[in-house]
Amino acid sequence: HWRFLLGARFTDNEKSGRSTTPRVAIVYQIDENRSLKLLHSEGFNSPNFVQQLINIPNAIIGHEDLKAEVIRSTELAYSATTEGTLFVANIYYFSATDFIIRNPEADGNHYRNSPAFDRYGFELEYQLQREHWRSFLNLSYNHQGDRSLDHDNTALFAPKLNINLGLFYRLSQSQTLGGSVRYTGPRANASSVALTDINYEHQLGNYLLYATIKNLLDEHVLYPDIQNLSTSHLVPGYEGRRIELGLSFGF
């Protein structure tokens, strides 16, 4: 009923030094349809050329003494499957040390290591499949999202809630119709938004003809300025409906 995984990654970087990052997983099979999984992993991300060496006054200023990011995550997941259904519930704890951010200052945007911060939340996923159709639901909650925190100046720009809904229906052996709704909660000075898409596909031998209507409800989408961590302006996103037509050939 048990499975164990133990591993590690060793990195030796001339700019960022050495680091050993472990990965541990424990899986317990409750029965043939249900399981529990505990996972802990760490990631090591070295600063890149732009973050360390680019120097453009009043624009972007890198710093050679940047430390590498170390990211740790711990997750506990429960999954259950039956004929035609899948359910997954997952709680997570995430922490970051020396996260690299762009920090606006008087003489330009400086790349800096941020103070350590952590986040936690949960995710739910449900899928249902029948003979002619399939649907799915995904929901994620980030407790620190859309909050102004002294030790985590990026949390304000992350949504607290994301929801994705989808439906796929087979009209015939060669035709399918699908749709999705993607909801992103408010963050920083950006309002919540729900984007709706629908898609039609027709298989003709080796050819696939498809048509997609994006942003069906004509949502006006503005994103927060996550690159510069600025709340003074918004970044334009989707504008109006868009229709995409395409033809692909498979062999």
XYZ file of C-alpha atoms in Angstrom:
251
model
C 0.000 0.000 0.000
C 2.982 2.321 0.356
C 5.375 3.931 -2.115
C 8.384 6.056 -1.210
C 10.563 8.353 -3.288
C 13.753 10.021 -2.080
C 15.952 12.100 -4.339
C 18.096 15.218 -4.546
C 19.595 17.579 -7.086
C 23.079 19.043 -6.681
C 23.871 22.320 -8.458
C 27.280 23.986 -8.715
C 27.011 27.419 -10.375
C 30.038 29.699 -10.662
C 27.874 32.779 -10.098
C 25.422 31.486 -7.509
C 27.390 28.863 -5.592
C 26.437 25.329 -4.652
C 23.099 23.974 -3.516
C 21.560 20.581 -2.801
C 17.792 20.492 -3.171
C 15.903 17.385 -1.983
C 12.654 15.802 -3.100
C 10.637 13.389 -0.947
C 7.304 11.734 -1.732
C 5.137 9.269 0.210
C 2.075 7.682 -1.389
C -0.439 5.581 0.515
C -2.961 3.584 -1.535
C -6.152 3.466 0.575
C -7.840 1.126 -1.889
C -7.947 0.639 -5.661
C -9.776 3.964 -6.130
C -8.351 6.261 -3.448
C -4.892 7.440 -2.416
C -3.050 9.979 -0.266
C 0.184 11.659 -1.340
C 2.642 13.776 0.660
C 5.289 15.609 -1.369
C 8.112 17.940 -0.368
C 10.414 19.451 -2.967
C 12.909 22.284 -3.234
C 13.942 24.229 -6.305
C 17.113 26.191 -7.034
C 16.945 28.981 -9.620
C 20.094 30.931 -10.539
C 19.828 34.603 -11.610
C 20.166 35.121 -15.350
C 22.301 37.413 -17.511
C 19.766 40.267 -17.562
C 19.234 40.200 -13.799
C 22.966 40.322 -13.064
C 24.772 42.167 -15.861
C 22.405 44.447 -17.811
C 22.748 48.112 -16.844
C 20.528 50.607 -18.676
C 20.210 53.855 -16.645
C 16.622 54.881 -15.868
C 15.432 51.529 -17.195
C 16.879 48.188 -16.000
C 19.788 47.745 -13.597
C 21.164 44.316 -12.753
C 23.370 43.316 -9.833
C 26.144 40.711 -9.921
C 25.774 39.915 -6.222
C 22.244 38.509 -6.602
C 21.684 35.255 -4.756
C 19.932 32.274 -6.283
C 16.276 31.688 -5.462
C 15.434 28.721 -3.261
C 11.787 27.613 -3.408
C 10.320 24.978 -1.078
C 6.879 23.426 -1.388
C 4.991 20.847 0.649
C 1.722 19.329 -0.563
C -0.791 16.845 0.803
C -3.219 15.477 -1.801
C -6.197 13.140 -1.720
C -7.446 11.600 -4.973
C -10.428 9.395 -5.742
C -11.468 7.815 -9.024
C -14.552 5.909 -10.074
C -15.846 4.962 -13.504
C -15.941 8.252 -15.390
C -15.011 10.546 -12.472
C -11.875 11.985 -10.900
C -11.657 14.087 -7.723
C -8.471 15.608 -6.290
C -8.138 17.792 -3.171
C -4.754 19.306 -2.434
C -3.454 21.599 0.321
C -0.086 23.273 -0.118
C 2.516 25.324 1.711
C 5.047 27.285 -0.343
C 8.047 29.309 0.834
C 10.649 31.314 -1.076
C 14.062 32.590 -0.018
C 15.915 35.327 -1.947
C 13.185 35.534 -4.591
C 14.390 37.790 -7.437
C 12.117 40.758 -8.186
C 12.292 44.033 -10.100
C 12.244 46.872 -7.596
C 11.342 50.363 -8.948
C 13.741 53.049 -7.683
C 14.532 56.632 -8.642
C 17.244 55.701 -11.172
C 15.460 52.693 -12.733
C 14.210 49.193 -12.020
C 16.737 47.278 -9.920
C 16.814 43.494 -9.663
C 16.917 42.615 -5.962
C 16.532 39.615 -3.685
C 13.318 39.957 -1.714
C 12.875 38.981 1.947
C 11.721 35.414 2.567
C 7.976 34.869 2.292
C 5.477 32.027 2.326
C 2.043 31.215 0.937
C -0.504 28.503 1.484
C -3.891 27.456 0.164
C -5.769 24.609 -1.445
C -6.796 23.279 -4.865
C -9.812 21.209 -5.927
C -10.295 19.378 -9.212
C -13.258 17.365 -10.466
C -13.725 15.649 -13.839
C -16.782 13.824 -15.113
C -16.907 11.792 -18.324
C -19.841 10.137 -20.037
C -20.323 8.562 -23.451
C -20.601 11.768 -25.484
C -19.389 14.508 -23.164
C -16.759 15.422 -20.607
C -16.689 18.267 -18.062
C -14.158 19.566 -15.576
C -13.884 22.002 -12.674
C -10.703 23.372 -11.152
C -10.586 25.768 -8.199
C -7.519 27.168 -6.450
C -7.352 29.378 -3.362
C -4.256 31.365 -2.329
C -4.631 32.751 1.204
C -2.073 35.526 0.716
C -3.465 36.592 -2.662
C -4.602 40.201 -3.187
C -3.123 41.295 0.144
C -0.567 43.991 0.900
C 2.131 42.298 2.996
C 5.339 43.897 4.279
C 7.450 40.782 3.714
C 5.889 39.809 0.345
C 5.333 42.676 -2.068
C 4.276 40.310 -4.865
C 1.276 38.864 -2.960
C -0.886 41.886 -3.803
C -0.535 41.056 -7.525
C -1.632 37.409 -7.173
C -5.347 36.537 -7.193
C -6.836 34.891 -4.146
C -9.193 32.763 -6.245
C -9.011 31.087 -9.674
C -11.818 28.951 -11.130
C -11.834 27.070 -14.445
C -14.902 25.366 -15.916
C -15.009 23.345 -19.121
C -17.384 21.228 -21.174
C -16.628 19.062 -24.215
C -19.432 17.435 -26.240
C -19.067 15.023 -29.159
C -21.746 15.854 -31.724
C -20.776 12.939 -33.979
C -17.772 10.788 -34.824
C -16.203 13.725 -36.658
C -17.586 16.817 -34.883
C -17.047 18.213 -31.377
C -18.182 21.318 -29.522
C -16.504 22.705 -26.412
C -16.513 25.693 -24.135
C -14.685 27.067 -21.120
C -14.986 29.796 -18.501
C -11.829 31.039 -16.753
C -12.366 33.224 -13.696
C -9.561 35.197 -12.076
C -10.257 37.061 -8.843
C -9.292 40.683 -8.188
C -5.680 41.563 -7.415
C -3.901 44.869 -6.823
C -5.904 47.489 -8.736
C -7.298 45.035 -11.321
C -10.897 43.825 -11.102
C -11.970 40.203 -11.353
C -12.570 38.840 -14.843
C -14.301 35.813 -16.398
C -13.265 34.858 -19.932
C -15.600 32.611 -21.941
C -14.477 30.722 -25.061
C -16.324 28.290 -27.330
C -14.772 25.969 -29.905
C -16.015 23.799 -32.797
C -13.949 21.110 -34.554
C -14.673 18.993 -37.622
C -12.420 16.077 -38.595
C -12.203 15.384 -42.333
C -9.812 12.474 -42.809
C -6.344 13.789 -42.039
C -7.623 17.371 -41.924
C -9.027 19.143 -38.871
C -11.114 22.272 -39.336
C -11.686 24.359 -36.221
C -13.322 27.645 -35.225
C -12.971 29.370 -31.867
C -14.715 32.419 -30.453
C -12.615 33.940 -27.673
C -13.952 36.319 -25.027
C -17.530 35.531 -26.056
C -19.060 37.936 -23.509
C -16.812 40.825 -24.587
C -15.056 41.292 -21.239
C -12.725 44.278 -20.943
C -9.573 42.832 -19.366
C -6.859 44.784 -17.572
C -3.911 43.143 -15.795
C -1.901 44.491 -12.860
C 1.683 45.551 -13.579
C 3.395 42.523 -12.039
C 6.672 43.205 -13.873
C 7.321 46.505 -12.100
C 5.112 45.799 -9.059
C 3.296 49.061 -9.721
C -0.279 49.853 -8.673
C -0.336 53.178 -10.500
C -1.406 51.746 -13.862
C -2.887 48.653 -15.503
C -1.698 46.623 -18.482
C -4.249 46.170 -21.325
C -5.271 42.583 -22.012
C -8.140 41.168 -24.066
C -10.123 43.752 -26.003
C -13.365 42.668 -27.651
C -14.349 39.318 -29.135
C -12.002 37.425 -31.409
C -12.749 34.660 -33.917
C -10.029 32.211 -34.905
C -10.346 29.848 -37.881
C -7.832 27.165 -38.661
C -7.045 24.068 -40.685
C -4.491 21.481 -39.633
C -3.175 18.370 -41.342
C -2.080 15.269 -39.422
C 0.023 12.400 -40.731
